[in-house]
PDB file of C-alpha atoms in Angstrom:
ATOM      1  CA  MET A   1     305.504 112.953  62.010  1.00 33.00           C
ATOM      2  CA  PRO A   2     305.641 113.027  58.142  1.00 42.00           C
ATOM      3  CA  LYS A   3     304.307 109.718  56.834  1.00 49.00           C
ATOM      4  CA  GLU A   4     307.341 109.021  54.674  1.00 45.00           C
ATOM      5  CA  LEU A   5     309.439 108.694  57.898  1.00 44.00           C
ATOM      6  CA  LEU A   6     307.576 105.455  58.550  1.00 70.00           C
ATOM      7  CA  VAL A   7     309.930 104.001  55.937  1.00 81.00           C
ATOM      8  CA  PRO A   8     313.510 103.522  57.226  1.00 87.00           C
ATOM      9  CA  LYS A   9     316.030 105.935  55.712  1.00 88.00           C
ATOM     10  CA  GLU A  10     318.262 103.078  54.544  1.00 91.00           C
ATOM     11  CA  ILE A  11     315.475 101.698  52.383  1.00 91.00           C
ATOM     12  CA  LEU A  12     314.843 105.080  50.779  1.00 91.00           C
ATOM     13  CA  ASP A  13     318.610 105.453  50.243  1.00 94.00           C
ATOM     14  CA  PHE A  14     318.768 102.009  48.621  1.00 96.00           C
ATOM     15  CA  TYR A  15     315.961 102.787  46.158  1.00 94.00           C
ATOM     16  CA  GLY A  16     317.342 106.250  45.553  1.00 94.00           C
ATOM     17  CA  GLU A  17     320.672 104.705  44.473  1.00 96.00           C
ATOM     18  CA  LEU A  18     318.885 102.201  42.225  1.00 96.00           C
ATOM     19  CA  ILE A  19     317.160 105.131  40.532  1.00 95.00           C
ATOM     20  CA  ARG A  20     320.422 106.858  39.992  1.00 95.00           C
ATOM     21  CA  VAL A  21     321.787 103.679  38.350  1.00 96.00           C
ATOM     22  CA  GLN A  22     318.736 103.434  36.128  1.00 95.00           C
ATOM     23  CA  ASP A  23     319.140 107.081  35.107  1.00 93.00           C
ATOM     24  CA  LYS A  24     322.578 106.218  33.662  1.00 93.00           C
ATOM     25  CA  PHE A  25     320.878 103.981  31.143  1.00 92.00           C
ATOM     26  CA  SER A  26     317.964 106.311  30.272  1.00 84.00           C
ATOM     27  CA  GLY A  27     319.617 107.762  27.155  1.00 75.00           C
ATOM     28  CA  ASP A  28     317.964 107.890  23.757  1.00 61.00           C
ATOM     29  CA  LEU A  29     317.429 104.687  21.775  1.00 65.00           C
ATOM     30  CA  LEU A  30     317.269 104.486  18.043  1.00 65.00           C
ATOM     31  CA  PRO A  31     314.042 106.179  16.870  1.00 74.00           C
ATOM     32  CA  VAL A  32     310.990 103.918  16.879  1.00 84.00           C
ATOM     33  CA  THR A  33     308.292 104.811  14.333  1.00 88.00           C
ATOM     34  CA  LEU A  34     304.845 103.247  14.288  1.00 92.00           C
ATOM     35  CA  THR A  35     303.066 102.653  11.018  1.00 92.00           C
ATOM     36  CA  GLU A  36     299.379 103.574  10.664  1.00 92.00           C
ATOM     37  CA  LYS A  37     298.542  99.909  10.421  1.00 92.00           C
ATOM     38  CA  GLN A  38     300.340  99.214  13.712  1.00 92.00           C
ATOM     39  CA  LYS A  39     298.471 102.062  15.397  1.00 91.00           C
ATOM     40  CA  ASP A  40     295.126 100.568  14.404  1.00 90.00           C
ATOM     41  CA  THR A  41     296.120  96.959  15.065  1.00 91.00           C
ATOM     42  CA  PHE A  42     297.314  97.676  18.562  1.00 91.00           C
ATOM     43  CA  ILE A  43     293.878  99.147  19.397  1.00 91.00           C
ATOM     44  CA  ASN A  44     291.849  96.453  17.663  1.00 92.00           C
ATOM     45  CA  GLU A  45     293.859  93.548  19.094  1.00 93.00           C
ATOM     46  CA  LYS A  46     294.384  95.219  22.493  1.00 92.00           C
ATOM     47  CA  ALA A  47     298.068  94.321  22.125  1.00 93.00           C
ATOM     48  CA  PRO A  48     300.801  96.478  23.736  1.00 95.00           C
ATOM     49  CA  LEU A  49     302.959  98.433  21.312  1.00 95.00           C
ATOM     50  CA  LEU A  50     306.153  96.499  22.087  1.00 93.00           C
ATOM     51  CA  ASN A  51     304.539  93.554  20.339  1.00 90.00           C
ATOM     52  CA  PHE A  52     304.995  95.415  17.083  1.00 90.00           C
ATOM     53  CA  THR A  53     308.204  97.415  17.651  1.00 88.00           C
ATOM     54  CA  GLY A  54     310.134  94.546  19.219  1.00 86.00           C
ATOM     55  CA  PHE A  55     312.558  95.027  22.124  1.00 87.00           C
ATOM     56  CA  HIS A  56     316.210  95.256  21.226  1.00 87.00           C
ATOM     57  CA  PRO A  57     318.415  96.782  23.987  1.00 88.00           C
ATOM     58  CA  GLU A  58     322.191  96.935  23.404  1.00 88.00           C
ATOM     59  CA  LYS A  59     323.838  93.909  25.029  1.00 90.00           C
ATOM     60  CA  GLU A  60     326.791  95.942  26.430  1.00 92.00           C
ATOM     61  CA  LYS A  61     324.387  98.379  28.153  1.00 93.00           C
ATOM     62  CA  VAL A  62     322.358  95.516  29.548  1.00 93.00           C
ATOM     63  CA  LYS A  63     325.532  93.943  30.882  1.00 95.00           C
ATOM     64  CA  GLN A  64     326.613  97.153  32.592  1.00 96.00           C
ATOM     65  CA  ALA A  65     323.186  97.730  34.029  1.00 96.00           C
ATOM     66  CA  LEU A  66     323.078  94.230  35.470  1.00 97.00           C
ATOM     67  CA  LEU A  67     326.489  94.670  37.136  1.00 97.00           C
ATOM     68  CA  GLU A  68     325.480  98.038  38.547  1.00 98.00           C
ATOM     69  CA  VAL A  69     322.158  96.845  40.004  1.00 98.00           C
ATOM     70  CA  CYS A  70     323.920  93.863  41.581  1.00 98.00           C
ATOM     71  CA  ARG A  71     326.621  96.159  43.042  1.00 97.00           C
ATOM     72  CA  VAL A  72     324.101  98.520  44.596  1.00 98.00           C
ATOM     73  CA  THR A  73     322.002  95.699  45.950  1.00 98.00           C
ATOM     74  CA  ALA A  74     325.037  94.005  47.538  1.00 97.00           C
ATOM     75  CA  GLU A  75     326.101  97.301  49.051  1.00 97.00           C
ATOM     76  CA  TYR A  76     322.766  97.993  50.720  1.00 96.00           C
ATOM     77  CA  ARG A  77     321.771  94.341  51.281  1.00 96.00           C
ATOM     78  CA  PRO A  78     325.029  92.591  52.241  1.00 96.00           C
ATOM     79  CA  GLN A  79     323.077  89.636  53.606  1.00 97.00           C
ATOM     80  CA  VAL A  80     322.198  88.622  50.017  1.00 96.00           C
ATOM     81  CA  ALA A  81     325.650  89.265  48.528  1.00 95.00           C
ATOM     82  CA  GLY A  82     326.322  85.497  48.194  1.00 95.00           C
ATOM     83  CA  LYS A  83     323.087  84.917  46.285  1.00 96.00           C
ATOM     84  CA  LEU A  84     323.818  87.953  44.072  1.00 97.00           C
ATOM     85  CA  ALA A  85     327.097  86.402  42.865  1.00 95.00           C
ATOM     86  CA  GLY A  86     325.261  83.868  40.693  1.00 95.00           C
ATOM     87  CA  ILE A  87     322.976  86.531  39.242  1.00 97.00           C
ATOM     88  CA  GLN A  88     325.948  88.807  38.509  1.00 96.00           C
ATOM     89  CA  ALA A  89     327.663  85.943  36.693  1.00 95.00           C
ATOM     90  CA  LEU A  90     324.841  86.025  34.092  1.00 95.00           C
ATOM     91  CA  ALA A  91     326.657  89.108  32.729  1.00 94.00           C
ATOM     92  CA  ASP A  92     329.050  86.599  31.120  1.00 92.00           C
ATOM     93  CA  LEU A  93     326.259  85.359  28.885  1.00 88.00           C
ATOM     94  CA  GLU A  94     327.055  88.299  26.637  1.00 80.00           C
ATOM     95  CA  GLU A  95     325.087  87.584  23.423  1.00 84.00           C
ATOM     96  CA  GLU A  96     322.130  86.029  25.277  1.00 87.00           C
ATOM     97  CA  LEU A  97     321.643  88.851  27.745  1.00 91.00           C
ATOM     98  CA  PRO A  98     319.180  90.869  25.625  1.00 89.00           C
ATOM     99  CA  LYS A  99     317.120  87.695  25.183  1.00 90.00           C
ATOM    100  CA  VAL A 100     317.175  87.075  28.949  1.00 93.00           C
ATOM    101  CA  LEU A 101     315.929  90.609  29.477  1.00 93.00           C
ATOM    102  CA  GLU A 102     313.188  90.169  26.862  1.00 93.00           C
ATOM    103  CA  ARG A 103     311.952  87.014  28.565  1.00 94.00           C
ATOM    104  CA  PHE A 104     311.712  88.944  31.845  1.00 95.00           C
ATOM    105  CA  LEU A 105     309.823  91.713  30.039  1.00 95.00           C
ATOM    106  CA  TRP A 106     307.181  89.225  28.843  1.00 94.00           C
ATOM    107  CA  GLN A 107     307.325  87.319  32.141  1.00 93.00           C
ATOM    108  CA  ASP A 108     308.046  83.999  30.389  1.00 94.00           C
ATOM    109  CA  LYS A 109     307.602  81.820  33.541  1.00 93.00           C
ATOM    110  CA  SER A 110     308.926  78.642  31.911  1.00 95.00           C
ATOM    111  CA  TYR A 111     312.069  80.350  30.620  1.00 95.00           C
ATOM    112  CA  ILE A 112     312.713  82.156  33.911  1.00 96.00           C
ATOM    113  CA  SER A 113     312.193  79.006  35.979  1.00 96.00           C
ATOM    114  CA  GLU A 114     314.623  77.086  33.767  1.00 96.00           C
ATOM    115  CA  LEU A 115     317.210  79.920  34.036  1.00 95.00           C
ATOM    116  CA  VAL A 116     316.906  80.020  37.806  1.00 96.00           C
ATOM    117  CA  GLU A 117     317.167  76.231  38.116  1.00 96.00           C
ATOM    118  CA  GLN A 118     320.057  75.935  35.649  1.00 95.00           C
ATOM    119  CA  HIS A 119     322.189  78.570  37.406  1.00 95.00           C
ATOM    120  CA  ARG A 120     320.921  77.698  40.932  1.00 96.00           C
ATOM    121  CA  LEU A 121     319.631  81.210  41.572  1.00 96.00           C
ATOM    122  CA  ASP A 122     317.264  82.696  44.130  1.00 96.00           C
ATOM    123  CA  GLY A 123     314.061  83.217  42.141  1.00 95.00           C
ATOM    124  CA  ASN A 124     312.736  86.235  44.007  1.00 95.00           C
ATOM    125  CA  LEU A 125     316.119  88.004  44.080  1.00 97.00           C
ATOM    126  CA  THR A 126     316.633  87.271  40.350  1.00 97.00           C
ATOM    127  CA  SER A 127     313.233  88.826  39.546  1.00 96.00           C
ATOM    128  CA  PHE A 128     314.050  91.856  41.654  1.00 96.00           C
ATOM    129  CA  VAL A 129     317.387  92.415  39.952  1.00 97.00           C
ATOM    130  CA  PHE A 130     316.069  91.981  36.417  1.00 97.00           C
ATOM    131  CA  PHE A 131     313.028  94.203  37.049  1.00 96.00           C
ATOM    132  CA  ASN A 132     315.413  96.999  37.992  1.00 97.00           C
ATOM    133  CA  VAL A 133     317.675  96.252  35.028  1.00 97.00           C
ATOM    134  CA  LEU A 134     314.733  96.130  32.632  1.00 96.00           C
ATOM    135  CA  LYS A 135     313.025  99.288  33.832  1.00 96.00           C
ATOM    136  CA  PRO A 136     315.178 102.005  32.165  1.00 95.00           C
ATOM    137  CA  PHE A 137     315.338 100.233  28.807  1.00 94.00           C
ATOM    138  CA  VAL A 138     311.568  99.788  28.521  1.00 95.00           C
ATOM    139  CA  ALA A 139     311.041 103.380  29.763  1.00 94.00           C
ATOM    140  CA  ASN A 140     313.278 104.510  26.872  1.00 93.00           C
ATOM    141  CA  TYR A 141     310.973 102.790  24.402  1.00 92.00           C
ATOM    142  CA  ALA A 142     307.945 104.345  26.062  1.00 94.00           C
ATOM    143  CA  ARG A 143     309.390 107.854  25.680  1.00 92.00           C
ATOM    144  CA  ASN A 144     310.244 107.271  22.041  1.00 91.00           C
ATOM    145  CA  LEU A 145     306.692 106.124  21.370  1.00 93.00           C
ATOM    146  CA  GLU A 146     305.071 109.035  23.245  1.00 91.00           C
ATOM    147  CA  GLY A 147     302.882 111.082  20.864  1.00 91.00           C
ATOM    148  CA  GLN A 148     302.788 108.399  18.136  1.00 94.00           C
ATOM    149  CA  TYR A 149     299.579 106.750  19.382  1.00 94.00           C
ATOM    150  CA  ASP A 150     296.279 107.935  20.868  1.00 92.00           C
ATOM    151  CA  LYS A 151     296.058 107.050  24.559  1.00 92.00           C
ATOM    152  CA  ASN A 152     292.429 108.120  24.565  1.00 89.00           C
ATOM    153  CA  ARG A 153     291.557 105.123  22.448  1.00 90.00           C
ATOM    154  CA  TRP A 154     293.119 102.701  24.980  1.00 94.00           C
ATOM    155  CA  PHE A 155     290.677 101.548  27.661  1.00 90.00           C
ATOM    156  CA  GLU A 156     292.535  98.483  28.991  1.00 95.00           C
ATOM    157  CA  ARG A 157     293.680  97.632  32.483  1.00 95.00           C
ATOM    158  CA  TYR A 158     297.257  97.185  31.365  1.00 96.00           C
ATOM    159  CA  CYS A 159     299.905  99.469  29.858  1.00 97.00           C
ATOM    160  CA  PRO A 160     299.504 100.350  26.133  1.00 96.00           C
ATOM    161  CA  VAL A 161     303.275 100.219  25.670  1.00 96.00           C
ATOM    162  CA  CYS A 162     304.551  97.177  27.575  1.00 96.00           C
ATOM    163  CA  GLY A 163     301.432  95.353  28.875  1.00 96.00           C
ATOM    164  CA  TRP A 164     302.425  95.525  32.539  1.00 96.00           C
ATOM    165  CA  LYS A 165     299.888  96.319  35.254  1.00 96.00           C
ATOM    166  CA  PRO A 166     299.691  99.741  36.985  1.00 96.00           C
ATOM    167  CA  SER A 167     301.502 100.427  40.240  1.00 94.00           C
ATOM    168  CA  PHE A 168     299.156 103.229  41.220  1.00 95.00           C
ATOM    169  CA  ALA A 169     296.536 105.646  39.939  1.00 96.00           C
ATOM    170  CA  VAL A 170     296.638 109.425  39.637  1.00 95.00           C
ATOM    171  CA  ILE A 171     293.847 111.980  39.706  1.00 94.00           C
ATOM    172  CA  SER A 172     295.256 114.593  37.380  1.00 90.00           C
ATOM    173  CA  ALA A 173     295.276 118.252  38.361  1.00 86.00           C
ATOM    174  CA  GLY A 174     292.820 120.453  36.496  1.00 83.00           C
ATOM    175  CA  SER A 175     291.095 117.789  34.415  1.00 86.00           C
ATOM    176  CA  HIS A 176     290.443 115.470  37.379  1.00 89.00           C
ATOM    177  CA  ARG A 177     290.862 112.510  35.026  1.00 93.00           C
ATOM    178  CA  ARG A 178     291.912 109.202  36.454  1.00 96.00           C
ATOM    179  CA  LEU A 179     295.173 107.925  35.025  1.00 96.00           C
ATOM    180  CA  LEU A 180     296.876 104.551  35.596  1.00 97.00           C
ATOM    181  CA  HIS A 181     300.640 104.578  36.025  1.00 96.00           C
ATOM    182  CA  CYS A 182     302.585 101.651  34.595  1.00 96.00           C
ATOM    183  CA  SER A 183     304.701  99.795  37.113  1.00 94.00           C
ATOM    184  CA  LEU A 184     307.477  99.125  34.541  1.00 96.00           C
ATOM    185  CA  CYS A 185     307.777 101.839  31.866  1.00 95.00           C
ATOM    186  CA  GLU A 186     305.902 104.587  33.772  1.00 94.00           C
ATOM    187  CA  THR A 187     303.518 105.358  30.932  1.00 96.00           C
ATOM    188  CA  GLU A 188     300.243 106.930  32.117  1.00 96.00           C
ATOM    189  CA  TRP A 189     296.926 106.386  30.366  1.00 96.00           C
ATOM    190  CA  PRO A 190     293.331 107.460  31.054  1.00 96.00           C
ATOM    191  CA  PHE A 191     291.039 104.997  32.776  1.00 96.00           C
ATOM    192  CA  ALA A 192     287.434 105.126  33.911  1.00 94.00           C
ATOM    193  CA  GLY A 193     286.959 106.784  37.283  1.00 91.00           C
ATOM    194  CA  LEU A 194     284.577 104.152  38.614  1.00 94.00           C
ATOM    195  CA  GLU A 195     286.002 100.850  37.395  1.00 96.00           C
ATOM    196  CA  CYS A 196     288.297  98.309  39.054  1.00 97.00           C
ATOM    197  CA  PRO A 197     291.668  98.268  37.255  1.00 96.00           C
ATOM    198  CA  HIS A 198     292.037  94.597  38.226  1.00 95.00           C
ATOM    199  CA  CYS A 199     288.734  92.986  37.158  1.00 95.00           C
ATOM    200  CA  SER A 200     286.807  95.785  35.305  1.00 95.00           C
ATOM    201  CA  ASN A 201     284.007  95.724  37.832  1.00 97.00           C
ATOM    202  CA  THR A 202     281.754  98.787  37.442  1.00 97.00           C
ATOM    203  CA  ASP A 203     279.283  98.081  40.235  1.00 97.00           C
ATOM    204  CA  HIS A 204     279.567 101.256  42.267  1.00 94.00           C
ATOM    205  CA  ASP A 205     278.238  99.537  45.389  1.00 96.00           C
ATOM    206  CA  THR A 206     281.292  97.302  45.487  1.00 97.00           C
ATOM    207  CA  LEU A 207     283.891  99.922  44.616  1.00 97.00           C
ATOM    208  CA  LYS A 208     285.096 101.781  47.680  1.00 96.00           C
ATOM    209  CA  TYR A 209     288.083 103.598  49.038  1.00 95.00           C
ATOM    210  CA  PHE A 210     289.689 104.454  52.315  1.00 94.00           C
ATOM    211  CA  THR A 211     292.133 107.102  53.481  1.00 91.00           C
ATOM    212  CA  VAL A 212     294.499 107.649  56.357  1.00 88.00           C
ATOM    213  CA  GLU A 213     293.474 110.349  58.813  1.00 82.00           C
ATOM    214  CA  ASP A 214     294.787 113.788  57.915  1.00 80.00           C
ATOM    215  CA  ASP A 215     296.168 112.602  54.577  1.00 86.00           C
ATOM    216  CA  GLU A 216     294.453 114.367  51.653  1.00 85.00           C
ATOM    217  CA  VAL A 217     297.008 113.320  49.025  1.00 91.00           C
ATOM    218  CA  TYR A 218     296.643 109.540  49.016  1.00 94.00           C
ATOM    219  CA  ARG A 219     293.743 107.100  49.138  1.00 94.00           C
ATOM    220  CA  VAL A 220     293.337 103.425  48.503  1.00 96.00           C
ATOM    221  CA  ASN A 221     290.662 102.295  46.055  1.00 97.00           C
ATOM    222  CA  VAL A 222     289.393  98.773  46.680  1.00 98.00           C
ATOM    223  CA  CYS A 223     287.046  96.346  44.909  1.00 97.00           C
ATOM    224  CA  GLU A 224     284.881  94.061  46.985  1.00 97.00           C
ATOM    225  CA  ARG A 225     284.316  91.759  44.022  1.00 97.00           C
ATOM    226  CA  CYS A 226     287.941  90.725  43.279  1.00 96.00           C
ATOM    227  CA  LYS A 227     289.467  92.083  46.517  1.00 97.00           C
ATOM    228  CA  GLY A 228     292.009  94.074  44.511  1.00 96.00           C
ATOM    229  CA  TYR A 229     293.307  97.457  45.501  1.00 97.00           C
ATOM    230  CA  ILE A 230     295.286 100.332  44.004  1.00 97.00           C
ATOM    231  CA  LYS A 231     296.862 103.370  45.643  1.00 97.00           C
ATOM    232  CA  THR A 232     295.710 106.726  44.238  1.00 96.00           C
ATOM    233  CA  ILE A 233     297.455 110.106  44.278  1.00 95.00           C
ATOM    234  CA  ASP A 234     295.467 113.377  44.070  1.00 93.00           C
ATOM    235  CA  GLU A 235     297.714 115.617  42.017  1.00 91.00           C
ATOM    236  CA  GLU A 236     295.971 118.757  43.068  1.00 88.00           C
ATOM    237  CA  LYS A 237     297.040 118.151  46.694  1.00 88.00           C
ATOM    238  CA  ILE A 238     300.780 118.073  45.929  1.00 85.00           C
ATOM    239  CA  ILE A 239     303.308 120.655  44.768  1.00 72.00           C
ATOM    240  CA  THR A 240     305.504 118.304  42.699  1.00 79.00           C
ATOM    241  CA  ARG A 241     305.419 114.624  42.013  1.00 83.00           C
ATOM    242  CA  GLU A 242     308.293 112.479  43.195  1.00 85.00           C
ATOM    243  CA  ASN A 243     309.839 109.580  41.340  1.00 87.00           C
ATOM    244  CA  ALA A 244     307.139 106.888  41.031  1.00 88.00           C
ATOM    245  CA  LEU A 245     309.224 104.187  42.719  1.00 88.00           C
ATOM    246  CA  ILE A 246     309.973 106.441  45.702  1.00 90.00           C
ATOM    247  CA  THR A 247     306.290 107.374  45.972  1.00 90.00           C
ATOM    248  CA  ASP A 248     305.390 103.703  45.994  1.00 91.00           C
ATOM    249  CA  ILE A 249     307.974 102.960  48.726  1.00 91.00           C
ATOM    250  CA  LYS A 250     306.970 105.934  50.858  1.00 90.00           C
ATOM    251  CA  THR A 251     303.313 104.887  50.816  1.00 91.00           C
ATOM    252  CA  ILE A 252     304.023 101.275  51.833  1.00 91.00           C
ATOM    253  CA  HIS A 253     301.924 101.854  54.947  1.00 91.00           C
ATOM    254  CA  LEU A 254     298.907 101.982  52.681  1.00 93.00           C
ATOM    255  CA  ASP A 255     299.817  98.610  51.219  1.00 94.00           C
ATOM    256  CA  ILE A 256     300.094  97.188  54.706  1.00 92.00           C
ATOM    257  CA  LEU A 257     296.696  98.536  55.687  1.00 93.00           C
ATOM    258  CA  ALA A 258     295.085  97.222  52.511  1.00 95.00           C
ATOM    259  CA  GLU A 259     296.632  93.760  52.884  1.00 95.00           C
ATOM    260  CA  ARG A 260     295.532  93.600  56.536  1.00 94.00           C
ATOM    261  CA  GLU A 261     291.939  94.049  55.331  1.00 95.00           C
ATOM    262  CA  GLY A 262     292.374  91.162  52.865  1.00 96.00           C
ATOM    263  CA  TYR A 263     292.972  93.155  49.669  1.00 97.00           C
ATOM    264  CA  ILE A 264     295.646  92.278  47.152  1.00 95.00           C
ATOM    265  CA  LYS A 265     297.597  94.161  44.452  1.00 92.00           C
ATOM    266  CA  GLU A 266     298.387  92.409  41.229  1.00 85.00           C
ATOM    267  CA  VAL A 267     301.873  92.970  39.830  1.00 81.00           C
ATOM    268  CA  GLY A 268     303.810  92.113  36.668  1.00 84.00           C
ATOM    269  CA  ILE A 269     302.565  91.763  33.116  1.00 82.00           C
ATOM    270  CA  SER A 270     298.896  91.232  32.364  1.00 74.00           C
ATOM    271  CA  GLU A 271     298.199  87.649  31.182  1.00 66.00           C
ATOM    272  CA  ASN A 272     298.536  86.826  27.513  1.00 48.00           C
ATOM    273  CA  LYS A 273     299.585  90.282  26.366  1.00 58.00           C
ATOM    274  CA  LYS A 274     302.510  88.943  24.252  1.00 53.00           C
ATOM    275  CA  THR A 275     301.060  88.044  20.867  1.00 49.00           C
ATOM    276  CA  ASN A 276     304.020  87.302  18.680  1.00 47.00           C
TER     277      ASN A 276
END
């Protein structure tokens, strides 16, 4: 049985529809140009590029994306439709919507908690919705910044564009370089092959991995020091790569196995990566 069939079809359909919604908002943004000073400062201060360019999505597009994500979620998850109504009502904030989205980008816990409390929202559901609203807009910025900075000078455990943590790692075909894949904007950047992407541990005796029998494509790298883990894809063992979100969902059995052994995967933005 193919391993992806371990995930119910309705879940894959749900995320597939979310991806189609996000694709609607993946058009070009106004050009973003980095200055030479910004290129050097971002390396020296280890600060993600969005600290310098700012984040200014169009409020009407944010509103439409919010309504669409809520619609799809209610369609596939009718049991949370009542809770979604309050989140959907945030579309009426109009002028404040881009600010709300920016606060979710930087994971401003105080602001988010206040928003959730003020509007009597479900915190986890609100975070899920805004992550999926945020994703295409930040990915647009990442695409516009591609080629304007040197990824080979970035050695951090978080994304050079948005500061979020990686969702998985990739062993690139041909070069066999290890790349980390951003969970939010999908930027990929080189990272040391024998280093924990959670705590920077380089003690080879405490860095291990495990695989599932007969699966040559995926493995799970684990760190015995911080108990963190990350799923890894060997690009040479696949014909084409699927959408990153679908790959993450289809390999959920690896997350379950890792968590059963006591390992954890950090998510969200890396701490203190917003500097202005």
